[in-house]
PDB file of N, CA and C in Angstrom:
ATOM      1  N   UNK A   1       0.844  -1.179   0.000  1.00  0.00           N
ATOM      2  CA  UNK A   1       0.000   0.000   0.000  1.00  0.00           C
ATOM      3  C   UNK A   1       0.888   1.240   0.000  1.00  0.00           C
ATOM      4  N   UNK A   2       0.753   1.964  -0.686  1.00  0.00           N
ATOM      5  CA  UNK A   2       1.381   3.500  -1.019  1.00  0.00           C
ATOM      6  C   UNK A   2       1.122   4.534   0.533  1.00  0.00           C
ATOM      7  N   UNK A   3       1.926   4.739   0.807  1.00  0.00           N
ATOM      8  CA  UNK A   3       2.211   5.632   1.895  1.00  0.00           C
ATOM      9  C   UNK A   3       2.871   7.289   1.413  1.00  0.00           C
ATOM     10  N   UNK A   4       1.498   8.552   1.967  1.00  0.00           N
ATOM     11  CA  UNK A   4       2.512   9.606   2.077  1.00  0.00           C
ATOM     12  C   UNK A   4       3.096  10.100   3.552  1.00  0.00           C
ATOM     13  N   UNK A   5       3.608  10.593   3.392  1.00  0.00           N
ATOM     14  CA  UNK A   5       4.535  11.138   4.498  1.00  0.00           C
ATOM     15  C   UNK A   5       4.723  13.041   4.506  1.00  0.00           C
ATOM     16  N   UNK A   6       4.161  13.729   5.746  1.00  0.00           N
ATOM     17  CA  UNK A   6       4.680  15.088   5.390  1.00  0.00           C
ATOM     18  C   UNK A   6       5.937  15.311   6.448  1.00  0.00           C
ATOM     19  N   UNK A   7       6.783  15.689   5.856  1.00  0.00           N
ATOM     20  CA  UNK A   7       7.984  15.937   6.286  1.00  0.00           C
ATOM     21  C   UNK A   7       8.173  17.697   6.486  1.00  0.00           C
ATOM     22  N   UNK A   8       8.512  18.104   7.985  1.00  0.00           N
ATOM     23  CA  UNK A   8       8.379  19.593   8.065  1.00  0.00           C
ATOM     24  C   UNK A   8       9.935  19.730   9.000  1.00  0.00           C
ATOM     25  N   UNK A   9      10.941  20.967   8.962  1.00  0.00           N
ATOM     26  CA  UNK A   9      11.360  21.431   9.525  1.00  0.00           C
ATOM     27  C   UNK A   9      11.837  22.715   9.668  1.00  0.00           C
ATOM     28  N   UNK A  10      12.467  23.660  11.073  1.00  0.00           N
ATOM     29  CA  UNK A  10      12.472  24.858  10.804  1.00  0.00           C
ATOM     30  C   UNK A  10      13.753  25.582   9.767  1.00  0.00           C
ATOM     31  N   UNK A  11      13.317  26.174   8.607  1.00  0.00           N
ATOM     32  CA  UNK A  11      14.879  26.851   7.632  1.00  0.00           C
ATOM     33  C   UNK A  11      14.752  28.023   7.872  1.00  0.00           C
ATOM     34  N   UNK A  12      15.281  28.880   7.434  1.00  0.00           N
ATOM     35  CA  UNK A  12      15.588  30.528   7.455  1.00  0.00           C
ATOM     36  C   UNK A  12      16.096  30.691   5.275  1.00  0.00           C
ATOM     37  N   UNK A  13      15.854  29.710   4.935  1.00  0.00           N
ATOM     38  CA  UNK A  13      15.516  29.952   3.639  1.00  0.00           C
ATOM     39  C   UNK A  13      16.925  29.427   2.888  1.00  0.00           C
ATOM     40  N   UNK A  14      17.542  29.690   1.805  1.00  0.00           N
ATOM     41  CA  UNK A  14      16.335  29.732   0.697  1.00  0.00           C
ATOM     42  C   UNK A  14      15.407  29.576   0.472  1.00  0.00           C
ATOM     43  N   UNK A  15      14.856  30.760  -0.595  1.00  0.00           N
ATOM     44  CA  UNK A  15      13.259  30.661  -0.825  1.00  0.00           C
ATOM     45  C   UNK A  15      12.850  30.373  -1.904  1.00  0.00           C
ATOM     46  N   UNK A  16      11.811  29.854  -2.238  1.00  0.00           N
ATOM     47  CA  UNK A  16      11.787  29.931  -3.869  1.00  0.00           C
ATOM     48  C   UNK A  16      12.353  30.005  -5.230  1.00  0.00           C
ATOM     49  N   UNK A  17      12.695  30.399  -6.382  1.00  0.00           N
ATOM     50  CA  UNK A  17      13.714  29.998  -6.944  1.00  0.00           C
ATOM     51  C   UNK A  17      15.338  30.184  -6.273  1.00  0.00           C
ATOM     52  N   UNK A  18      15.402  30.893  -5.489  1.00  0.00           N
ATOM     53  CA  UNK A  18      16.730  30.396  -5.244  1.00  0.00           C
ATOM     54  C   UNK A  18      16.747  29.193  -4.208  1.00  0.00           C
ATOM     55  N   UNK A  19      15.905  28.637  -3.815  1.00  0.00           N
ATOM     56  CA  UNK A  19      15.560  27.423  -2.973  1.00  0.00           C
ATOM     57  C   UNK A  19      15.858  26.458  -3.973  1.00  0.00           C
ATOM     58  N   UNK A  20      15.014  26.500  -5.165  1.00  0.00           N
ATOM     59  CA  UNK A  20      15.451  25.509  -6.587  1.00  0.00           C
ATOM     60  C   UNK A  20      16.968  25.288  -6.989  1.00  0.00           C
ATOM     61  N   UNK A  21      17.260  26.362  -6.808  1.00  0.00           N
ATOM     62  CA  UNK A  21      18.779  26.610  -7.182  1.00  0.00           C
ATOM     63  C   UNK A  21      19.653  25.696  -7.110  1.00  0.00           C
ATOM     64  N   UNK A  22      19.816  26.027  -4.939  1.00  0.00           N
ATOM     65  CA  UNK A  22      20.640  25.601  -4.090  1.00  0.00           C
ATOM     66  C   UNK A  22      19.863  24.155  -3.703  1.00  0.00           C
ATOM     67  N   UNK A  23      18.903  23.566  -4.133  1.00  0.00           N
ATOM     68  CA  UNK A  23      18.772  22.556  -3.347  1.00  0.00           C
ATOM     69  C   UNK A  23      18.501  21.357  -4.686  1.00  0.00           C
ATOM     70  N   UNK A  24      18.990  21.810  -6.119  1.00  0.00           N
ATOM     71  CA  UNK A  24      18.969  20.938  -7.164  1.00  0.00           C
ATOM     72  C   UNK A  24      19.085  19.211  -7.340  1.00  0.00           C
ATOM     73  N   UNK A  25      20.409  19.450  -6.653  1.00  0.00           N
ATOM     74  CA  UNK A  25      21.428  18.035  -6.916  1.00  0.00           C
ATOM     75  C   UNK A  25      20.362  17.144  -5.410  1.00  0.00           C
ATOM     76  N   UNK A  26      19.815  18.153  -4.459  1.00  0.00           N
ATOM     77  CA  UNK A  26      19.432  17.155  -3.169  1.00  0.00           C
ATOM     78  C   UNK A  26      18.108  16.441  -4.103  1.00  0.00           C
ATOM     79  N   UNK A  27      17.261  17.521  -4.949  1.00  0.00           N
ATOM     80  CA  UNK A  27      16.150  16.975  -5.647  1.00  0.00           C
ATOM     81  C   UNK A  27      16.288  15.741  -6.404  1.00  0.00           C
ATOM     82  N   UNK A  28      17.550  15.579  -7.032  1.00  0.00           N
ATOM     83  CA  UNK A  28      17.942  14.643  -7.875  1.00  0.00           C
ATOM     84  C   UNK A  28      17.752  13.651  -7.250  1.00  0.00           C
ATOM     85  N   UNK A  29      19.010  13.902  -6.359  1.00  0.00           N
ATOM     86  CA  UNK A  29      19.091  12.748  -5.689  1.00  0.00           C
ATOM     87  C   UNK A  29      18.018  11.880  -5.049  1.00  0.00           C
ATOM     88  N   UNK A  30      16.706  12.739  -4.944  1.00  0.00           N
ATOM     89  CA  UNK A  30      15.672  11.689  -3.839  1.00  0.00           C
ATOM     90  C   UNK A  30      15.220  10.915  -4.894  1.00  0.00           C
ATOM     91  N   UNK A  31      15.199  11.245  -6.248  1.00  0.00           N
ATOM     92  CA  UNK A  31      14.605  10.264  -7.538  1.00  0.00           C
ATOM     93  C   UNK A  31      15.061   9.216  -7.180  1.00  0.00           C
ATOM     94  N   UNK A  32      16.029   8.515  -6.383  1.00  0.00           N
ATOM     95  CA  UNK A  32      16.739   7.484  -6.554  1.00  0.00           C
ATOM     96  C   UNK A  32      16.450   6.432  -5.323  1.00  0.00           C
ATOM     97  N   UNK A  33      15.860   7.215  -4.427  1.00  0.00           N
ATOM     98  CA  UNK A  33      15.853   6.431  -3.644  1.00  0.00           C
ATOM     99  C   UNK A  33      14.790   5.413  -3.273  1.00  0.00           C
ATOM    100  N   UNK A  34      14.749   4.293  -2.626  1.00  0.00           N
ATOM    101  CA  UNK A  34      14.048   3.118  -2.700  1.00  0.00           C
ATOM    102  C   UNK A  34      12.699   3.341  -2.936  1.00  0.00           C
ATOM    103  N   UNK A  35      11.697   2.882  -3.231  1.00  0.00           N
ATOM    104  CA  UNK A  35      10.374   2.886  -3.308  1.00  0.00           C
ATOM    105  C   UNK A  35       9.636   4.356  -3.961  1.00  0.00           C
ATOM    106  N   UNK A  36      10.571   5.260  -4.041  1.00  0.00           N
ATOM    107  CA  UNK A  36      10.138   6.739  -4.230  1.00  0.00           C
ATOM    108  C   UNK A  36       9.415   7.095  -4.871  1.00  0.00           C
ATOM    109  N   UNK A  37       8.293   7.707  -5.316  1.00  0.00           N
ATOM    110  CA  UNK A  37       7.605   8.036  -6.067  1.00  0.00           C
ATOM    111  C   UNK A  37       7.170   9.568  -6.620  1.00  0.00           C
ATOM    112  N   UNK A  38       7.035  10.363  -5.887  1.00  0.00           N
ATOM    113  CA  UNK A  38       6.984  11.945  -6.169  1.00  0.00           C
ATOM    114  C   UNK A  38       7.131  12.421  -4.782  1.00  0.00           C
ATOM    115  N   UNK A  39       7.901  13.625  -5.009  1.00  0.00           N
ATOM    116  CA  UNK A  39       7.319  14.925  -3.767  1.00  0.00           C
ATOM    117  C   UNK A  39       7.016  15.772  -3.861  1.00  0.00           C
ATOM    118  N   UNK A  40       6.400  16.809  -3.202  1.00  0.00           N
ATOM    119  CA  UNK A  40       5.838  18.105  -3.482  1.00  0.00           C
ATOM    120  C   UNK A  40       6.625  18.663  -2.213  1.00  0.00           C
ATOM    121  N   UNK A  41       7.172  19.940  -3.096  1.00  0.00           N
ATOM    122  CA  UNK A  41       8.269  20.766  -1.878  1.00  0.00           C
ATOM    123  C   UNK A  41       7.103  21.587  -1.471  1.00  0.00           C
ATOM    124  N   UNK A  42       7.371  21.839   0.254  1.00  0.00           N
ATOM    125  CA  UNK A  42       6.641  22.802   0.429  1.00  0.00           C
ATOM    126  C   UNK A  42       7.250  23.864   1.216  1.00  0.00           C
ATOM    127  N   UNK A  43       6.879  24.627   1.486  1.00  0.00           N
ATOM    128  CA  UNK A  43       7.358  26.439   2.125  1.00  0.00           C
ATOM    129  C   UNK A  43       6.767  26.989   2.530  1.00  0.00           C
ATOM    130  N   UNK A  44       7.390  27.528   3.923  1.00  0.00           N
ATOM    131  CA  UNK A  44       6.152  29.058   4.662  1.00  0.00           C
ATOM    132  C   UNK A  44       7.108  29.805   5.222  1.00  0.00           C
ATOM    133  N   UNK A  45       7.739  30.772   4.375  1.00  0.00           N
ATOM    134  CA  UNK A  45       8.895  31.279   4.805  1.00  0.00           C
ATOM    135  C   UNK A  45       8.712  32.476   6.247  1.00  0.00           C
ATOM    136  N   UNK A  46       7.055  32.655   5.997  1.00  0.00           N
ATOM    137  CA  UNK A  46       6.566  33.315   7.012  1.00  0.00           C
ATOM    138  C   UNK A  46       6.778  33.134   8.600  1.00  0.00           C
ATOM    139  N   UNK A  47       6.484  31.483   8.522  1.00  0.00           N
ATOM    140  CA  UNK A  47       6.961  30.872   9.414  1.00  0.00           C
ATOM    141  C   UNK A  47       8.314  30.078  10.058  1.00  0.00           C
ATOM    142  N   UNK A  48       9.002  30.681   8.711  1.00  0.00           N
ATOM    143  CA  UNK A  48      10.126  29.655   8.805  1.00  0.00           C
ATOM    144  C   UNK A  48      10.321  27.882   9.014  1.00  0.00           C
ATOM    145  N   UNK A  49       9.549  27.820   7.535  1.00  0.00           N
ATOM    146  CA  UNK A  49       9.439  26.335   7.980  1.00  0.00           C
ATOM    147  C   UNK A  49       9.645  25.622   6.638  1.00  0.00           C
ATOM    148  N   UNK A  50      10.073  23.954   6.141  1.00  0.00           N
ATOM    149  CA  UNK A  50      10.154  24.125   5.108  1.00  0.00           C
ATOM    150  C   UNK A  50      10.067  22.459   5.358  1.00  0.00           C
ATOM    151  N   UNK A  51       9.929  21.455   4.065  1.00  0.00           N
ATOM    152  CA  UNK A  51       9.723  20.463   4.067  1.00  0.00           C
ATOM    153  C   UNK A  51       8.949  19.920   2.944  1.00  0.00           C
ATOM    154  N   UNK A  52       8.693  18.505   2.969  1.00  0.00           N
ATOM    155  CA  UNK A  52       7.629  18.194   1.857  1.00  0.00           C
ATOM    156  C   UNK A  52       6.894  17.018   2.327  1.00  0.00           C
ATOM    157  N   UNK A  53       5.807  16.761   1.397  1.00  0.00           N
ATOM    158  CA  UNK A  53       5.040  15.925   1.129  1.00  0.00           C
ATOM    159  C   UNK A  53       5.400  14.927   0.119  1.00  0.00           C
ATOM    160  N   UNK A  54       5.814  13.378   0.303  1.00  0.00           N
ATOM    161  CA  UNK A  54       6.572  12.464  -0.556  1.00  0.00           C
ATOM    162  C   UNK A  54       5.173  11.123  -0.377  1.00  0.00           C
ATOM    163  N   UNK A  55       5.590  10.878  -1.593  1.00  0.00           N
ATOM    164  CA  UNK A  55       4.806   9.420  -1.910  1.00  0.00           C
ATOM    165  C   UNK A  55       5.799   8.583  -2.058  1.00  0.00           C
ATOM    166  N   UNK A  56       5.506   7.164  -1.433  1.00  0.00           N
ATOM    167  CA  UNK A  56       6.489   6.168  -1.134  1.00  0.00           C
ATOM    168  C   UNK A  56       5.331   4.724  -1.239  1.00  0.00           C
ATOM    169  N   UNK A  57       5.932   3.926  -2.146  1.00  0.00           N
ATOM    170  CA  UNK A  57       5.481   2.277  -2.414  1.00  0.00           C
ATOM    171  C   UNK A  57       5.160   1.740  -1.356  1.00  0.00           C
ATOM    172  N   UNK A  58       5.869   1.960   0.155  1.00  0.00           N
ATOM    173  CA  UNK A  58       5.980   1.331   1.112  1.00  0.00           C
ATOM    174  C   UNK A  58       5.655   1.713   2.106  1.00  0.00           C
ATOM    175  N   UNK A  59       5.859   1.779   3.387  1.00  0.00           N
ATOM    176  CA  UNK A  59       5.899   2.385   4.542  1.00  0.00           C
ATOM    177  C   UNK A  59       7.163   1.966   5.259  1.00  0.00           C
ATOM    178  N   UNK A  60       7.802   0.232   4.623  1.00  0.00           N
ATOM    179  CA  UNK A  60       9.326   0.574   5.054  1.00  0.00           C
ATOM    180  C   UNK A  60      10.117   1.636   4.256  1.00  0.00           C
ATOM    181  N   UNK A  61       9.759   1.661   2.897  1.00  0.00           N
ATOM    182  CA  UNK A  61      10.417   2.653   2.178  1.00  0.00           C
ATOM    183  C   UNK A  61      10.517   4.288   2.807  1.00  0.00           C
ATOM    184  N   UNK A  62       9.407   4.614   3.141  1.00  0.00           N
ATOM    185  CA  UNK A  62       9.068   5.761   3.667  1.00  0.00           C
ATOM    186  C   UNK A  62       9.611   6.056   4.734  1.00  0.00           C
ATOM    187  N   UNK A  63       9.745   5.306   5.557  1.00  0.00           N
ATOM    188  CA  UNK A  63      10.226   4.686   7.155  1.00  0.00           C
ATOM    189  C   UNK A  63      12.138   5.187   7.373  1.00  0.00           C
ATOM    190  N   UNK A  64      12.965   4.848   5.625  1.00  0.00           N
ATOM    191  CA  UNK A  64      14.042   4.485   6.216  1.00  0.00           C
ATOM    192  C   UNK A  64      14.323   5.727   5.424  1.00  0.00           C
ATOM    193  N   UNK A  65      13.470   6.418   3.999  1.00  0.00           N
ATOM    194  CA  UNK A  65      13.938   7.712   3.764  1.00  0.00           C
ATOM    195  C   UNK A  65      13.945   9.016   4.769  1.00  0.00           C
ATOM    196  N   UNK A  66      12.856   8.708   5.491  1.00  0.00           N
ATOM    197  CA  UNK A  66      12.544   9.579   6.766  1.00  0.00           C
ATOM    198  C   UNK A  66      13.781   9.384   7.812  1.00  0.00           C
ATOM    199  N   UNK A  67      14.379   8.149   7.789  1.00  0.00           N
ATOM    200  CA  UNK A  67      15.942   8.277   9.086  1.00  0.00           C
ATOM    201  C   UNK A  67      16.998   9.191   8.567  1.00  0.00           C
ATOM    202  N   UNK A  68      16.859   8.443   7.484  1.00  0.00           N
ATOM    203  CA  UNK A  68      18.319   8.684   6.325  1.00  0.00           C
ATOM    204  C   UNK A  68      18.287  10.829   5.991  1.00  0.00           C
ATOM    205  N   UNK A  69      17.189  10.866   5.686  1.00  0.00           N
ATOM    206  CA  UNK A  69      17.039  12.573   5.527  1.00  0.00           C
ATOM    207  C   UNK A  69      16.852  13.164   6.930  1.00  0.00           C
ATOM    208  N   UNK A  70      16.514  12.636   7.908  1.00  0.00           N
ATOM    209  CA  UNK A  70      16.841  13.161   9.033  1.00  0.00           C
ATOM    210  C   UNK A  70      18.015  13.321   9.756  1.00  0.00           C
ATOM    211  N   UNK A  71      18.765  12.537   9.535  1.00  0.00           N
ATOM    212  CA  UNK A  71      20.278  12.439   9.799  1.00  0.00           C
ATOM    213  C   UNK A  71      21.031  13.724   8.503  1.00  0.00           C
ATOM    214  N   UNK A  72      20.718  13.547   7.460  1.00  0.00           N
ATOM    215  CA  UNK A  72      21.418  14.770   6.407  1.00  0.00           C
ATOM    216  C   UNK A  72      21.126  15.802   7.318  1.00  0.00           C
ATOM    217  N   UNK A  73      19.784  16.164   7.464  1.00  0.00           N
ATOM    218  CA  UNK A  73      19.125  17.564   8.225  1.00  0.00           C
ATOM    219  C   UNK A  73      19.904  17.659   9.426  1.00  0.00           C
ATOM    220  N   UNK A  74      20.326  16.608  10.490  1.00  0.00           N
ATOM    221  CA  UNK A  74      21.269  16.969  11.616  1.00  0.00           C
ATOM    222  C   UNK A  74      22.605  16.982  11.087  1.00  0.00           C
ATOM    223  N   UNK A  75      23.113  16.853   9.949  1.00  0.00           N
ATOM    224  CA  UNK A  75      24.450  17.376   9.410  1.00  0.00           C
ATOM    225  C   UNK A  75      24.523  18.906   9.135  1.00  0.00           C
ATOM    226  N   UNK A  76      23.458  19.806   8.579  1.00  0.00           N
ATOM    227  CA  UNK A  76      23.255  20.361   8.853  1.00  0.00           C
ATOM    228  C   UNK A  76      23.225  21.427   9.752  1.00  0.00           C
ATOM    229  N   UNK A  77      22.375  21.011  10.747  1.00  0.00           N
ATOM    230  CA  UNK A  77      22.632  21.236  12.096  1.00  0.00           C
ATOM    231  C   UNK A  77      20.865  21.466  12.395  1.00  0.00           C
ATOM    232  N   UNK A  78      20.196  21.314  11.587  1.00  0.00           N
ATOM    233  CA  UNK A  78      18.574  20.823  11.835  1.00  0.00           C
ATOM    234  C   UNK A  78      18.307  20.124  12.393  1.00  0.00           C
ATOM    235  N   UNK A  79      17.546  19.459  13.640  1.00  0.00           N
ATOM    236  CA  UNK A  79      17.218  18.918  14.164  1.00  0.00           C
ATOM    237  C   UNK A  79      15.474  18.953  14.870  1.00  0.00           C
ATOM    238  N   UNK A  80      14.952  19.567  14.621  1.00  0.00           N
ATOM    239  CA  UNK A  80      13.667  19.718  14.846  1.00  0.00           C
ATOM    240  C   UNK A  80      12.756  19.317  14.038  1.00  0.00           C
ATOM    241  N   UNK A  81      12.763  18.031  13.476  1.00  0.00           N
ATOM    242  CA  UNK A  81      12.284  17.662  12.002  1.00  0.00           C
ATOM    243  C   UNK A  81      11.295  16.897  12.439  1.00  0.00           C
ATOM    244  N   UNK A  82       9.758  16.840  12.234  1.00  0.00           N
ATOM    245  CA  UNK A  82       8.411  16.208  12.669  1.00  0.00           C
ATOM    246  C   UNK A  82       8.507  15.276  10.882  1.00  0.00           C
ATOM    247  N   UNK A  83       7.641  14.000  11.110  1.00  0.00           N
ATOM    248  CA  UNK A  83       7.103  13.913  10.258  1.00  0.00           C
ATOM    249  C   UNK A  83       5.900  12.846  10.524  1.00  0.00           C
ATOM    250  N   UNK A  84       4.506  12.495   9.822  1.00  0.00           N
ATOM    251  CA  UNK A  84       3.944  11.949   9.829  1.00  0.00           C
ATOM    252  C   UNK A  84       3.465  10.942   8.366  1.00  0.00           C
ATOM    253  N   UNK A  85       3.199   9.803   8.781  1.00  0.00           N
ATOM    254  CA  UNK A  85       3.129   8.605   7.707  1.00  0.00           C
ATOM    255  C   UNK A  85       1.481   8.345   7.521  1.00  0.00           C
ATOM    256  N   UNK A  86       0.854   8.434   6.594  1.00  0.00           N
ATOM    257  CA  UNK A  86      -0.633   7.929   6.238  1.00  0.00           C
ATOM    258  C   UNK A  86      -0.812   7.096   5.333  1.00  0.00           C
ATOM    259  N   UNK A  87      -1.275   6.125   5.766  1.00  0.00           N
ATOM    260  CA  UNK A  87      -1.718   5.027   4.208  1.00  0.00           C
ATOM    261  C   UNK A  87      -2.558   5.875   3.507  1.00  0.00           C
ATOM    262  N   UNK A  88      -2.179   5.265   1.929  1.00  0.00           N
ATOM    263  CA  UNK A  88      -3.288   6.005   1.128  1.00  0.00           C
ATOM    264  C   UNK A  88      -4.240   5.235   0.574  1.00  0.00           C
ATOM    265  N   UNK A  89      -6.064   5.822   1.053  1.00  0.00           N
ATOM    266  CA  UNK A  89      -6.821   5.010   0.388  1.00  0.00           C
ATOM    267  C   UNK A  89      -6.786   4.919  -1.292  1.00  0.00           C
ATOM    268  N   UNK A  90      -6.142   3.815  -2.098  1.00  0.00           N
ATOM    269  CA  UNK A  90      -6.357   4.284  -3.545  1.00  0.00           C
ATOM    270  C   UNK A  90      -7.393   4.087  -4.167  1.00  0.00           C
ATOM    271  N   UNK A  91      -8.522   3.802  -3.929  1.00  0.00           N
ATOM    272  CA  UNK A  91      -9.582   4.166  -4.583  1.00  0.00           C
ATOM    273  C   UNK A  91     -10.317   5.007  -4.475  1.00  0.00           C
ATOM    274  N   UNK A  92     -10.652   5.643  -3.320  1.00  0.00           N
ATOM    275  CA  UNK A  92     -10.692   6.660  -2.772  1.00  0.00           C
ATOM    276  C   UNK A  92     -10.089   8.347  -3.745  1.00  0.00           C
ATOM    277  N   UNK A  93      -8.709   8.246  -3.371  1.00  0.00           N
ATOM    278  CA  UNK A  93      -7.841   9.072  -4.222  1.00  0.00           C
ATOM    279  C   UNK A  93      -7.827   9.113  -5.333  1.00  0.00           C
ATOM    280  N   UNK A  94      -7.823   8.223  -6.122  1.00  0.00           N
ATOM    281  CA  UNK A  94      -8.117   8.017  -7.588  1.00  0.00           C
ATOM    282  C   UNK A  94      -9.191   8.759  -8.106  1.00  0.00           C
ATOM    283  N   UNK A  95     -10.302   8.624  -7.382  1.00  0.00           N
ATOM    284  CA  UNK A  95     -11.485   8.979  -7.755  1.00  0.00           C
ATOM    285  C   UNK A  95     -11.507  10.605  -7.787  1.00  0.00           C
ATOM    286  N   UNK A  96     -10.280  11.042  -6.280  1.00  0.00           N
ATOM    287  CA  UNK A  96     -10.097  12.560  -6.752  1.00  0.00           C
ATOM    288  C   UNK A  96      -9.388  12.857  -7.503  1.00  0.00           C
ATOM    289  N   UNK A  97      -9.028  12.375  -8.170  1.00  0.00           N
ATOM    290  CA  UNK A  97      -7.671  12.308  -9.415  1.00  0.00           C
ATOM    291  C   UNK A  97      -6.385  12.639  -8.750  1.00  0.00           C
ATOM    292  N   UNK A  98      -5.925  11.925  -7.754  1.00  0.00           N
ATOM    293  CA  UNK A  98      -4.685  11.460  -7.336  1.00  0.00           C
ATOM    294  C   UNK A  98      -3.834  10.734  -7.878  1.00  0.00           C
ATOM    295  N   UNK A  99      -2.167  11.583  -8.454  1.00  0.00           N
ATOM    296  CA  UNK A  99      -1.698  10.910  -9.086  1.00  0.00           C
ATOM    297  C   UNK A  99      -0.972   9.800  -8.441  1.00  0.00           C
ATOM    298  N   UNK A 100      -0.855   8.687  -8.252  1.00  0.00           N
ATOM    299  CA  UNK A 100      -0.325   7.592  -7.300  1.00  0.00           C
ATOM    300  C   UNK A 100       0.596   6.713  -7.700  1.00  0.00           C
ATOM    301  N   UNK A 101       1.267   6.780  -9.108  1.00  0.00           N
ATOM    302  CA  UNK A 101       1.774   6.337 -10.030  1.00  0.00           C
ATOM    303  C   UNK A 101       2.713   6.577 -10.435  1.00  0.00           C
TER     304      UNK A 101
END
């Protein structure tokens, strides 16, 4: 069952295209990783907060991208990183035209 995951923590920016910029090669790189399927970057620079929403094949998949990018983020020096895991109903979603694929 397809699992998303929203992934949030606090940045002080980059913002927007220069967020694209500087964070290119990290985008690449998540194409690659196990089970992966899409993410949607998200931003509230208002709040200083930054993170995304990822679709994952699995929930171990999801499970071990969520350690693995949490550990980058404490290289960093981020550490305040929440995230939460939801199965996705796919018929359900489909029907709202959820791309799941």
């Amino acid at each position: 069952m397809a699992v998303v995951v929203q992934v949030n923590f606090p940045m002080q920016g980059p913002w927007g295209a220069e967020m694209a910029e500087a964070f290119l090669g990290l985008a690449e790189s998540i194409n690659e990783e196990p089970g992966f399927i899409w993410k949607v970057w998200i931003e509230d620079q208002s709040a200083d907060l930054s993170g995304g929403i990822y679709l994952f094949e699995t929930r171990e998949n999801a499970e071990a991208y969520v350690r693995m990018h949490t550990e980058r983020l404490a290289g960093f020096g981020i550490t305040d990183v929440t995230a939460t895991f939801s199965d996705v109903n796919e018929q359900l979603s489909t029907l709202n035209h959820a791309s799941l694929g």
